[in-house]
PDB file of C-alpha atoms and ligand atoms in Angstrom:
ATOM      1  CA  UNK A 121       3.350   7.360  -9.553  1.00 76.00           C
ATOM      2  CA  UNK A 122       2.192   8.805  -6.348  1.00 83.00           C
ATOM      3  CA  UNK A 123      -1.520   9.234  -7.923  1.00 90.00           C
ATOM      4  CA  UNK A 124      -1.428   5.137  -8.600  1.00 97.00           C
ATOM      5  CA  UNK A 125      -3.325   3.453  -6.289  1.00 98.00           C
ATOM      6  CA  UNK A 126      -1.827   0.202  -3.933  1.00 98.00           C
ATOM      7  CA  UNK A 127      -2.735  -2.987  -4.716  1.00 98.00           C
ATOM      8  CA  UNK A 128      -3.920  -5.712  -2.053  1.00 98.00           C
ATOM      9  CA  UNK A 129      -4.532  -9.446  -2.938  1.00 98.00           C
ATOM     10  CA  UNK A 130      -5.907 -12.484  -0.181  1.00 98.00           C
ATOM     11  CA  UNK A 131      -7.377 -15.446  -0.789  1.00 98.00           C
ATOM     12  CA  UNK A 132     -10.599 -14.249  -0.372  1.00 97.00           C
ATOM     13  CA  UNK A 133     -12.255 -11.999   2.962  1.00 97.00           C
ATOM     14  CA  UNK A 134      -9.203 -11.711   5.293  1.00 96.00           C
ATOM     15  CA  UNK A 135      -7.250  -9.943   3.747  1.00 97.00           C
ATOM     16  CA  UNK A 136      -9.680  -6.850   4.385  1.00 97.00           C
ATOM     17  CA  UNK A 137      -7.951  -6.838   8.180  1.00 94.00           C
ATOM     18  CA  UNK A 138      -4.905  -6.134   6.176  1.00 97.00           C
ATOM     19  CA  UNK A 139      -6.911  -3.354   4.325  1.00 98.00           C
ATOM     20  CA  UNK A 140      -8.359  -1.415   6.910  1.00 97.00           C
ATOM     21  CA  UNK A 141      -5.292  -1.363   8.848  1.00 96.00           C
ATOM     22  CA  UNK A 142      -3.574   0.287   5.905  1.00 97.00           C
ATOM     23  CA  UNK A 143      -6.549   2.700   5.585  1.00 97.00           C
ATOM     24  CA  UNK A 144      -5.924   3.561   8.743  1.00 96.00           C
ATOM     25  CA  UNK A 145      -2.472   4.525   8.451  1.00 96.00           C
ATOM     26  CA  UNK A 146      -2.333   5.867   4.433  1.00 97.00           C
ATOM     27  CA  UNK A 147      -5.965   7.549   4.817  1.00 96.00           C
ATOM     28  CA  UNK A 148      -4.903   8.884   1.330  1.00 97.00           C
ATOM     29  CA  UNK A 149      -4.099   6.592  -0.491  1.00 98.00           C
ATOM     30  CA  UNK A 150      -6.359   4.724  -3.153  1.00 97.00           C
ATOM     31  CA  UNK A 151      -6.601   0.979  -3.207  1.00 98.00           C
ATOM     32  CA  UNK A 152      -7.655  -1.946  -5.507  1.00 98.00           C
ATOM     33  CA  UNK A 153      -8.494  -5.361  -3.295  1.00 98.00           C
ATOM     34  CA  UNK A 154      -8.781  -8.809  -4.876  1.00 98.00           C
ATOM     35  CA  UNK A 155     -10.181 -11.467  -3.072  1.00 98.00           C
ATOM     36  CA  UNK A 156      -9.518 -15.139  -4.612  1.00 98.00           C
ATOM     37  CA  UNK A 157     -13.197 -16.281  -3.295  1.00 98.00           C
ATOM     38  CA  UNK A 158     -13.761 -18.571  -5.849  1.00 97.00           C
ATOM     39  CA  UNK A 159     -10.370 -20.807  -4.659  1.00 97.00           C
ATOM     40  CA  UNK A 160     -10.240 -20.025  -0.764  1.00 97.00           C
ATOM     41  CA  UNK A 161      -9.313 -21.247   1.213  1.00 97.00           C
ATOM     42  CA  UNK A 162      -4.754 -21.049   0.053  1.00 98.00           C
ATOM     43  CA  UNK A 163      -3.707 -22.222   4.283  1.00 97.00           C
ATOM     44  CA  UNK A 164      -5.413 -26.278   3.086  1.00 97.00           C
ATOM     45  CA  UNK A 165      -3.564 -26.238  -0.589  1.00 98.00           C
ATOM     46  CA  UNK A 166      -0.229 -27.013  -1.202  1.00 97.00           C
ATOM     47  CA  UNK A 167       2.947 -24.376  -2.186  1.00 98.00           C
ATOM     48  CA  UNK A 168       3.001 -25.568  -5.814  1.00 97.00           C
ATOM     49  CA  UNK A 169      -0.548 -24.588  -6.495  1.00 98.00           C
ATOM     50  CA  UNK A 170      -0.543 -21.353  -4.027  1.00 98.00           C
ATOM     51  CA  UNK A 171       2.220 -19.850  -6.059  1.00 97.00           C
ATOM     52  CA  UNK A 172       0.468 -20.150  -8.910  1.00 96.00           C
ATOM     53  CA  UNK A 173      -2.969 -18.751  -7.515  1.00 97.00           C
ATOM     54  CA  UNK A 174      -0.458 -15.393  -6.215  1.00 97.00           C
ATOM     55  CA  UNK A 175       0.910 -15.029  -9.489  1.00 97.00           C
ATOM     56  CA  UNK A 176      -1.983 -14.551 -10.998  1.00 96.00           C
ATOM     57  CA  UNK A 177      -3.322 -12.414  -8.688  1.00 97.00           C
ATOM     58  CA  UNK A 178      -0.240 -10.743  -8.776  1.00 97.00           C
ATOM     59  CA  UNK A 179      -0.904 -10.295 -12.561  1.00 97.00           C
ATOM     60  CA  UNK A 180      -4.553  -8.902 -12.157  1.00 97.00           C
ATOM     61  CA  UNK A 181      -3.866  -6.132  -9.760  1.00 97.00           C
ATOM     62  CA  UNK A 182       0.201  -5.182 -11.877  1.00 96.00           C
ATOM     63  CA  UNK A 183      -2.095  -4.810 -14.711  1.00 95.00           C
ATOM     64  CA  UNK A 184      -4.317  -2.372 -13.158  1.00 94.00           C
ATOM     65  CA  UNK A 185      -1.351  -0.115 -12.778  1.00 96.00           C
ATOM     66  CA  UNK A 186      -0.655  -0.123  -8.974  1.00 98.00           C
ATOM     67  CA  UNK A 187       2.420   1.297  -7.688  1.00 97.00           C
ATOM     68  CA  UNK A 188       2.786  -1.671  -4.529  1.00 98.00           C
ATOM     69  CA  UNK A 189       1.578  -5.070  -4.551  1.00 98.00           C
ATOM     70  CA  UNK A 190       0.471  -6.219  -0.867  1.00 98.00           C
ATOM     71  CA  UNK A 191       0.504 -10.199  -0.225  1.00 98.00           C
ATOM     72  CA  UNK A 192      -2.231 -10.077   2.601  1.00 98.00           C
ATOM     73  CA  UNK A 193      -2.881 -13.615   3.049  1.00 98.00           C
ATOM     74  CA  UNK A 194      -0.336 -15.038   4.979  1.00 98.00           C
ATOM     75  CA  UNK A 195      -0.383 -18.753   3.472  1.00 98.00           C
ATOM     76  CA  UNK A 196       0.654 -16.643  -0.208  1.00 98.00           C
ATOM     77  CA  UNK A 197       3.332 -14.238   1.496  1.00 98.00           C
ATOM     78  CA  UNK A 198       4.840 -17.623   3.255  1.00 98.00           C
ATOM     79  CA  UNK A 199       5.499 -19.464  -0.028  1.00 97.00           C
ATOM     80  CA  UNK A 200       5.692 -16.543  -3.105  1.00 98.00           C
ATOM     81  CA  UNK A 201       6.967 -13.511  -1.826  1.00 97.00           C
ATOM     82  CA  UNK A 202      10.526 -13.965  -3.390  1.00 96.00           C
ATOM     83  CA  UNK A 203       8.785 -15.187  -6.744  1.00 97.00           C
ATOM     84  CA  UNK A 204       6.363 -12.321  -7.172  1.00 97.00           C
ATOM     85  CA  UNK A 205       9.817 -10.067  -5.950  1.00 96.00           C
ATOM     86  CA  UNK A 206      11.441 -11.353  -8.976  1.00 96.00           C
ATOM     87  CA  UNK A 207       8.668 -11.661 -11.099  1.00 96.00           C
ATOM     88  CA  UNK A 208       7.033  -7.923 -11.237  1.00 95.00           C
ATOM     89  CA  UNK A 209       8.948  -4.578 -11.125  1.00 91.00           C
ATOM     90  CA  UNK A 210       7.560  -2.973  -7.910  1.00 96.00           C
ATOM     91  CA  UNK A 211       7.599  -2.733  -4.277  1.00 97.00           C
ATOM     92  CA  UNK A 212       5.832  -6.108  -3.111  1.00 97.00           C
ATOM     93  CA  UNK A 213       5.218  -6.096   0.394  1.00 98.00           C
ATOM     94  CA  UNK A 214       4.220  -9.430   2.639  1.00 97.00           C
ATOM     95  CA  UNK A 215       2.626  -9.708   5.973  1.00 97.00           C
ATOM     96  CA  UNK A 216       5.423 -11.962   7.076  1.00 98.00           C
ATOM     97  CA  UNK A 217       8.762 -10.299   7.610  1.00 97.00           C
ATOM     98  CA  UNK A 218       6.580  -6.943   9.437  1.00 97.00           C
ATOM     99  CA  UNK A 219       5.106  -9.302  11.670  1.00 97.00           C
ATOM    100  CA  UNK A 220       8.764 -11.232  12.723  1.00 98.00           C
ATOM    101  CA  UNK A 221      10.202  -8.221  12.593  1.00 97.00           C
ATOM    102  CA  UNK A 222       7.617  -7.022  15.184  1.00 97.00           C
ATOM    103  CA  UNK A 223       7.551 -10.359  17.455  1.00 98.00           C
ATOM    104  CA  UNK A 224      11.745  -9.251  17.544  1.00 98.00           C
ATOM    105  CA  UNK A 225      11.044  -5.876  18.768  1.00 97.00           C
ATOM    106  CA  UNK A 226       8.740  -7.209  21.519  1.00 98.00           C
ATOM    107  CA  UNK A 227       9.542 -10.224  22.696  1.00 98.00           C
ATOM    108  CA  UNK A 228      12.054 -10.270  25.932  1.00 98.00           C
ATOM    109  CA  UNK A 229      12.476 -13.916  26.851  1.00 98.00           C
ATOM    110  CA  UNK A 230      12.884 -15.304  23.021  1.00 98.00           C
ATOM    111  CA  UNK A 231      10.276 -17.705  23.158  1.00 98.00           C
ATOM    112  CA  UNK A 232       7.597 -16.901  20.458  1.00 98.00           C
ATOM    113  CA  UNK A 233       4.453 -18.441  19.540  1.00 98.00           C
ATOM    114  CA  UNK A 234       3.219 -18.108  15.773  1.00 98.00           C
ATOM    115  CA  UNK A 235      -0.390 -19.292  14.761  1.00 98.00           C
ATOM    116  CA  UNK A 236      -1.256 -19.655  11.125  1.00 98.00           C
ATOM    117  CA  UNK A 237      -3.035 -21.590   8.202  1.00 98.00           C
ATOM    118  CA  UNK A 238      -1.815 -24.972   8.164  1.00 98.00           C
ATOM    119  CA  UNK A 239       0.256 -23.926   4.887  1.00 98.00           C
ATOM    120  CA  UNK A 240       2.061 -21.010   6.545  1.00 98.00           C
ATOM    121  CA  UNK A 241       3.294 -22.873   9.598  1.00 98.00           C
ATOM    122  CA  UNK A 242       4.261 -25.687   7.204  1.00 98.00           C
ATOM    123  CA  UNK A 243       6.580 -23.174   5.116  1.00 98.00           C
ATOM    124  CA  UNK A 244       8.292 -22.305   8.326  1.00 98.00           C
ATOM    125  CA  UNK A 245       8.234 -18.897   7.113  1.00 98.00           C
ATOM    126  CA  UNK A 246       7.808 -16.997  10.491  1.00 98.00           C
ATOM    127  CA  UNK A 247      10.480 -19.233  12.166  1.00 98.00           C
ATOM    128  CA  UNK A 248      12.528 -18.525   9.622  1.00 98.00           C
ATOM    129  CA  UNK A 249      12.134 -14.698   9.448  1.00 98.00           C
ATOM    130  CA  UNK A 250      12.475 -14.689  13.445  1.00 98.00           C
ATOM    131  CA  UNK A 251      15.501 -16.606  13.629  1.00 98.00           C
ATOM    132  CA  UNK A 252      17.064 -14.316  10.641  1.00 98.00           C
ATOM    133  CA  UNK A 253      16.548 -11.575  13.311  1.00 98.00           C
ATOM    134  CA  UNK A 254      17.158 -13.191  16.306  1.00 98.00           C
ATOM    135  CA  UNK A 255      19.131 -16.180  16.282  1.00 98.00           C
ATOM    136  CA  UNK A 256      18.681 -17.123  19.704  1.00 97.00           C
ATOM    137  CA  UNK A 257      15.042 -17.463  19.466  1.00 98.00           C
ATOM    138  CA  UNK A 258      12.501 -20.440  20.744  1.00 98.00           C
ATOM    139  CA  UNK A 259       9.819 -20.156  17.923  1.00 98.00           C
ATOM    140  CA  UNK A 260       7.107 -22.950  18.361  1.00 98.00           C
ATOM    141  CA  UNK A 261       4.646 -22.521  15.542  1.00 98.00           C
ATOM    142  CA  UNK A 262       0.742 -24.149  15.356  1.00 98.00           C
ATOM    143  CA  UNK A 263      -1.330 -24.533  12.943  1.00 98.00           C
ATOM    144  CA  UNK A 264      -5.030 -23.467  13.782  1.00 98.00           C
ATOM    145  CA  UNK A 265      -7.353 -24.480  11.074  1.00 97.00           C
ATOM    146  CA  UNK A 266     -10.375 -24.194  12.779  1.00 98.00           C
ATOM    147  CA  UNK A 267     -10.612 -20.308  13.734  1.00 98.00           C
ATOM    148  CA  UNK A 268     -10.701 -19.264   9.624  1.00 97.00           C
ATOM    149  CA  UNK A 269     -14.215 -20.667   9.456  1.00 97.00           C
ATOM    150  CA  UNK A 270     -15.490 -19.114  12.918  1.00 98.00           C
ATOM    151  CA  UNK A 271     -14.205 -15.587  12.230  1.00 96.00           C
ATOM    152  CA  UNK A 272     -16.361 -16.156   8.806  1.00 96.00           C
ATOM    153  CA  UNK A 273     -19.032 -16.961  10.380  1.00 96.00           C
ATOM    154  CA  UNK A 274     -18.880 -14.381  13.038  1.00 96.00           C
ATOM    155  CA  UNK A 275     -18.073 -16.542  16.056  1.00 97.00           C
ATOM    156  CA  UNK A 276     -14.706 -15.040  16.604  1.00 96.00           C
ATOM    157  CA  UNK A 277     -15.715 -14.199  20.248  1.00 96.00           C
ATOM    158  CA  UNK A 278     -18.068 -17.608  20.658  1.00 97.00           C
ATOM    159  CA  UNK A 279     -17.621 -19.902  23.378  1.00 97.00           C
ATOM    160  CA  UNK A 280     -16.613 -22.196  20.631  1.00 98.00           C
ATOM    161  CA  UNK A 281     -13.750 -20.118  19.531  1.00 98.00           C
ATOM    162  CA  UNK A 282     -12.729 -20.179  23.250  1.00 98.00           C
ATOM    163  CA  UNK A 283     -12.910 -24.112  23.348  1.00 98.00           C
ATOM    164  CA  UNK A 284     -10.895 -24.426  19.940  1.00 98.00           C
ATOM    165  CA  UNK A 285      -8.293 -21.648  21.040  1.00 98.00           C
ATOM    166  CA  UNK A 286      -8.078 -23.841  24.249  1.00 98.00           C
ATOM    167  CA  UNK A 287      -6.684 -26.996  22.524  1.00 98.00           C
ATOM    168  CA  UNK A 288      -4.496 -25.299  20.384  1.00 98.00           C
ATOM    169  CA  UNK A 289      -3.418 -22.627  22.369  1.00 98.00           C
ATOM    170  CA  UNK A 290      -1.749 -25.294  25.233  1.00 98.00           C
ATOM    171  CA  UNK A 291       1.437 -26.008  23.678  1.00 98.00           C
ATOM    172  CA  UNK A 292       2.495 -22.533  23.502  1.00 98.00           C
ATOM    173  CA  UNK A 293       0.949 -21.477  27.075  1.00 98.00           C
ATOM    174  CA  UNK A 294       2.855 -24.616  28.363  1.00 98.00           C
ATOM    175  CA  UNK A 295       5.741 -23.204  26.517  1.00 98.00           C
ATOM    176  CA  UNK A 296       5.653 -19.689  28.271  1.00 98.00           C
ATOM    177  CA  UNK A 297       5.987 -18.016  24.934  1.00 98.00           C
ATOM    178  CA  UNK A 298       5.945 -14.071  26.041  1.00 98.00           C
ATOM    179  CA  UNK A 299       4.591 -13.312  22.224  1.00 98.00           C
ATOM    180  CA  UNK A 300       2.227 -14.624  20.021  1.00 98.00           C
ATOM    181  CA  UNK A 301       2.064 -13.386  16.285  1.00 98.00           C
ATOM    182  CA  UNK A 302      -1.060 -14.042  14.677  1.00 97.00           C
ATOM    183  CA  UNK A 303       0.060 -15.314  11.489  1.00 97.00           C
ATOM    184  CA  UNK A 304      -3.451 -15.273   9.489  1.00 97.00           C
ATOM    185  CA  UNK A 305      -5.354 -12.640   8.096  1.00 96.00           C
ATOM    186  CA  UNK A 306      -8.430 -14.117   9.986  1.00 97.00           C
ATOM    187  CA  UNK A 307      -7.207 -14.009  13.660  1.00 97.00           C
ATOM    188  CA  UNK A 308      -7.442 -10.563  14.782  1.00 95.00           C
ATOM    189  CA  UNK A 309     -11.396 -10.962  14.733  1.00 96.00           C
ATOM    190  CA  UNK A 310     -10.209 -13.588  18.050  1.00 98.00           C
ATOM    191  CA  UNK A 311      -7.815 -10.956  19.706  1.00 97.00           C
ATOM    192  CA  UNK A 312     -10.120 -10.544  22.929  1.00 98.00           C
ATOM    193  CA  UNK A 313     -10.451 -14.356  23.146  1.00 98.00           C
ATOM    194  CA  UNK A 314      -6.744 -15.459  22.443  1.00 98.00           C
ATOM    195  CA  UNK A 315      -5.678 -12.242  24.669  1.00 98.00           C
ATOM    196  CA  UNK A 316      -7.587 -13.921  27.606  1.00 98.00           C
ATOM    197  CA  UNK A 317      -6.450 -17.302  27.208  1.00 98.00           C
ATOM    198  CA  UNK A 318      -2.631 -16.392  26.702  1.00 98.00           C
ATOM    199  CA  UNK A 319      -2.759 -14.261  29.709  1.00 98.00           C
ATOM    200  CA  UNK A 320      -2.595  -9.957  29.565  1.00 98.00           C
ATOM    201  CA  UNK A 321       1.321 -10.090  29.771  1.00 98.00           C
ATOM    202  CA  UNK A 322       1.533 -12.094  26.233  1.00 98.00           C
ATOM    203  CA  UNK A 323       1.790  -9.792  23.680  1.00 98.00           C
ATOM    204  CA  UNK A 324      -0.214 -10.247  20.123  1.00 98.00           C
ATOM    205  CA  UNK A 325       1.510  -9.200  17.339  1.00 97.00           C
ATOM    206  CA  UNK A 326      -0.978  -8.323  14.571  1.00 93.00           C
ATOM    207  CA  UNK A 327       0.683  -9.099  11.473  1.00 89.00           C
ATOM    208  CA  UNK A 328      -1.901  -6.252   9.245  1.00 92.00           C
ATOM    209  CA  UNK A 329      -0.791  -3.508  11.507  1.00 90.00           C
ATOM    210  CA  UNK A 330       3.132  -4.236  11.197  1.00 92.00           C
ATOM    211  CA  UNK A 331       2.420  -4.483   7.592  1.00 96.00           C
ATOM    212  CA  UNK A 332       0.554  -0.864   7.548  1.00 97.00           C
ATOM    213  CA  UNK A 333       3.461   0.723   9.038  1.00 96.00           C
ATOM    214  CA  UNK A 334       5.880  -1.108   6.438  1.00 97.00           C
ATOM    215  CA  UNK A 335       3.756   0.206   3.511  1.00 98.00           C
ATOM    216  CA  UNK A 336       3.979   3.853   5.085  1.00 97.00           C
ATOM    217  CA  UNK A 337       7.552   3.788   4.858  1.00 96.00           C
ATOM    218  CA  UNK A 338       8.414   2.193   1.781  1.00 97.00           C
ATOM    219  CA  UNK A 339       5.993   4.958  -0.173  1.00 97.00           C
ATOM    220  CA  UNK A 340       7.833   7.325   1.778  1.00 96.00           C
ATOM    221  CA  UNK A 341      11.247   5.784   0.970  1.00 96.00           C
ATOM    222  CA  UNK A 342      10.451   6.084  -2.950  1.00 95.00           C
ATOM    223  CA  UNK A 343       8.637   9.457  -2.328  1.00 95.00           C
ATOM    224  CA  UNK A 344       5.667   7.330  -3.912  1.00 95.00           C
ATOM    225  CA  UNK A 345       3.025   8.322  -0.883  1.00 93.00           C
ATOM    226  CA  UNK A 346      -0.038  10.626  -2.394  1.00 93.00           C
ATOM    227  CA  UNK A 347       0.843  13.877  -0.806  1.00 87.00           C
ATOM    228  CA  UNK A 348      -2.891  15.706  -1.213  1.00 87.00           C
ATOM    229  CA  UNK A 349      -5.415  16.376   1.479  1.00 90.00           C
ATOM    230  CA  UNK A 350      -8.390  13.831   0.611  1.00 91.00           C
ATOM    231  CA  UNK A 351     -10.000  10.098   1.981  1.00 93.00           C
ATOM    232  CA  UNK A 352      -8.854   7.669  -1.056  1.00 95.00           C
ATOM    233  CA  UNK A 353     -11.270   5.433  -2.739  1.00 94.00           C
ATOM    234  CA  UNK A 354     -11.083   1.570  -2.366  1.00 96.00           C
ATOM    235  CA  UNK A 355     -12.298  -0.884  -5.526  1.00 96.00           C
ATOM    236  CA  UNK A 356     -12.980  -4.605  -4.789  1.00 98.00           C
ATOM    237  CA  UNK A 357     -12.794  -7.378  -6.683  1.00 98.00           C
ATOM    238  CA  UNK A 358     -13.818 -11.341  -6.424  1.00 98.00           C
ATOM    239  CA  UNK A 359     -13.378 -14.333  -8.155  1.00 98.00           C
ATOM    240  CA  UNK A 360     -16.344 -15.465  -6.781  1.00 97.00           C
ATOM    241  CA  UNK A 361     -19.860 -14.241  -5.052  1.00 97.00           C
ATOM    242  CA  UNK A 362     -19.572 -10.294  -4.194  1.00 97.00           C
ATOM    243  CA  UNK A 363     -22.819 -10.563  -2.221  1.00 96.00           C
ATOM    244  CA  UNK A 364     -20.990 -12.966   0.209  1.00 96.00           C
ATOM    245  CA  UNK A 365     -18.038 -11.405  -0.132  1.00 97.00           C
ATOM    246  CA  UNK A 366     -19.890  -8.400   0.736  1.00 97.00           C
ATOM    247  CA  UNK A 367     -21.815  -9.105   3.486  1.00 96.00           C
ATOM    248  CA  UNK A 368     -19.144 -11.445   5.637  1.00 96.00           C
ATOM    249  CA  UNK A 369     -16.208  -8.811   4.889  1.00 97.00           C
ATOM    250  CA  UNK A 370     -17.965  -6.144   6.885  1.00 96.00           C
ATOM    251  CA  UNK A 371     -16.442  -7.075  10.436  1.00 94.00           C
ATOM    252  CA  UNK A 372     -13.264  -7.752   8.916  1.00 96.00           C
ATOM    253  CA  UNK A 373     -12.848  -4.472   6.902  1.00 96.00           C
ATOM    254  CA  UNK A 374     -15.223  -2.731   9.800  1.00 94.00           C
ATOM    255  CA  UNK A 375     -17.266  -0.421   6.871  1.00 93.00           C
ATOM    256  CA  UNK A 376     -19.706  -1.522   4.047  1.00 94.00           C
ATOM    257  CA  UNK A 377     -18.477  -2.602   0.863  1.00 95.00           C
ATOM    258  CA  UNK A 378     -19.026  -0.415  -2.294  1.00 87.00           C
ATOM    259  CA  UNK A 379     -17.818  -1.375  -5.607  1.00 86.00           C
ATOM    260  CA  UNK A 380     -17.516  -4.984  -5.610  1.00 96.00           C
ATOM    261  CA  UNK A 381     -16.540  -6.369  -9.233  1.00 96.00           C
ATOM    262  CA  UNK A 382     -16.223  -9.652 -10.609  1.00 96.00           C
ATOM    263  CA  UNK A 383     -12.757 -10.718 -11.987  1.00 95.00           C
ATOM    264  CA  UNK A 384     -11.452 -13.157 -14.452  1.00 90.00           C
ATOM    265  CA  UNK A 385      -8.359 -14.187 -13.154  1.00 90.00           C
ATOM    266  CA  UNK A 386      -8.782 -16.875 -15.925  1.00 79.00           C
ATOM    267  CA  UNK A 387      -7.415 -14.416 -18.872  1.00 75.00           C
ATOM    268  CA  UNK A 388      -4.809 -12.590 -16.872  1.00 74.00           C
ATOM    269  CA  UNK A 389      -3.220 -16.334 -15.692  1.00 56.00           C
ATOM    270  CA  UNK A 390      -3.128 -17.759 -19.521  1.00 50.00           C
ATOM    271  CA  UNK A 391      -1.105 -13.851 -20.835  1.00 56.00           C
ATOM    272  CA  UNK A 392       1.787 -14.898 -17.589  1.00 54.00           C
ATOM    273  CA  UNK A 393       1.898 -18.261 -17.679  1.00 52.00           C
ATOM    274  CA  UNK A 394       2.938 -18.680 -20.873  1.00 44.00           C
ATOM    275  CA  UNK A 395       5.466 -15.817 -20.193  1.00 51.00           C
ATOM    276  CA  UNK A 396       6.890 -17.683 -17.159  1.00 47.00           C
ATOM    277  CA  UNK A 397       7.530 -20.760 -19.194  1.00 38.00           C
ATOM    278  CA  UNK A 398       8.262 -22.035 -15.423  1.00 40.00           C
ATOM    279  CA  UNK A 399       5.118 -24.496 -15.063  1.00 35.00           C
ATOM    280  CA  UNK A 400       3.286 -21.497 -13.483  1.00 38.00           C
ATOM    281  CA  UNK A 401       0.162 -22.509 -15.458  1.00 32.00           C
TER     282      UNK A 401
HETATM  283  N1  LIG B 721      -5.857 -15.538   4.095  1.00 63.84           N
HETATM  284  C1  LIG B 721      -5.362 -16.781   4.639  1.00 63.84           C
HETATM  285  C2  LIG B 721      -4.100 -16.515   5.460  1.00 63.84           C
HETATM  286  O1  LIG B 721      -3.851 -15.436   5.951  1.00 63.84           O
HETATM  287  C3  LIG B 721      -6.426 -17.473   5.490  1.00 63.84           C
HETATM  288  C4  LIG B 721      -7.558 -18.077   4.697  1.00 63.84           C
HETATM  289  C5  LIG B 721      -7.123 -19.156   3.731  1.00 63.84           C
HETATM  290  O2  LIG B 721      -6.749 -20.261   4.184  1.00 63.84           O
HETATM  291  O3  LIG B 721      -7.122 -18.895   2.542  1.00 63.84           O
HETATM  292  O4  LIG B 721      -3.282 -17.397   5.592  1.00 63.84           O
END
């Protein structure tokens, strides 16, 4: 078990924040990443049809024999994490519940800003995780489509990612929110930016991170964590254009990308669906 590597699935790039954070912390450990690029982006499509898009990723990376399953994306941890729980007989981990759990720990007035894919402040699923925790909580949540595109395009410190931040950022900074989680894989490429416009004594909670530290001690929990003295390997896979995939990834995993396969999620999907029998199809 401990030799098996950990297996990582986002809808397509972002997820690598998630990546390199656990890299970071599990140096160790081996890793197989799939990146849904040929269906990004999950935060514009409804719940329905981004369950069925983390099943089957689900599927692809439980069938190359990974000892953890990692919902990156935020939008897919907001609406499947209980499904894939149920579904598949290992430790699932989302970037949801570290990041609440996080926002708890730090905030001191209870008022707590979340920014995310349209779909993951829709499913309510920080608010809920915060309130779980603490109760007493103000948790004003906004969606902010616009900054996926400008981290992909490298514009996560742009004067135009400033202007956008501005506009959606004013709700919350009227609010006085004392924390702001950062409820999308792509928003820690806009840390200096939001960090300036929320004021130095707001404090970002970066979902990957939490989620890193999570990982660590679940493995350890189980007695799962690779124990030896080496730098673990990392194999990606897409659904969809590995030269893209490759060359916008680089900020966001912050190394070049070796190994980048193709996958057919097409195959895996048809062998669970029709397992399921539950209109997962
Ligand atoms: N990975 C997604 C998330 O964290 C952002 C990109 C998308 O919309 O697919 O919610």
């Amino acid at each position: 078990m401990p030799h098996r590597p950990i297996g990582i699935f986002d809808s397509g790039i972002g997820g690598l924040t998630v990546l390199s954070a656990a890299r970071r912390r599990l140096p160790a450990e081996s890793f197989v990443y799939l990146g849904d690029t040929a269906r990004v982006p999950y935060g514009t499509k409804g719940p329905e049809t981004v369950l069925r898009y983390a099943v089957q990723a689900a599927s692809f990376l439980v069938e190359q024999g990974v000892k953890m399953l990692v919902v990156a994306c935020n939008t897919a941890a907001s609406v499947a994490l209980p499904e894939l729980a149920r579904r598949f007989r290992l430790p699932v981990v989302g970037v949801i519940e570290p990041g609440a759990d996080q926002a708890c720990r730090l905030t001191r007035s209870g008022t707590v800003g979340v920014i995310g894919t349209e779909g993951t402040v829709a499913s309510r699923a920080y608010d809920r995780a915060i309130l779980r925790r603490r109760p007493r909580a103000r948790v004003l949540s906004v969606p902010c489509p616009l900054f996926v595109p400008l981290a992909e395009e490298g514009w996560g410190e742009h004067p135009v990612a400033e202007i956008c931040a501005r506009e959606y950022l004013a709700p919350l900074i009227e609010a006085k929110i004392d924390t702001l989680v950062l409820g999308c894989t792509h928003y820690p490429l806009l840390k200096p930016v939001l960090q300036r416009l929320v004021g130095p004594e707001v404090r970002l909670v970066d979902s990957a991170e939490a989620t890193a530290e999570v990982m660590a001690s679940m493995l350890a929990a189980d007695d799962a964590e690779f124990a030896g003295d080496r730098r673990g390997d990392v194999v990606f896979h897409v659904t969809d254009l590995p030269e893209r995939f490759r060359r916008v990834g680089r900020p966001f995993f912050g190394a070049e990308l070796d190994q980048v396969e193709t996958a057919d999620l097409a195959t895996v999907a048809g062998r669970y669906s029709a397992r399921a029998g539950r209109g997962l199809r």
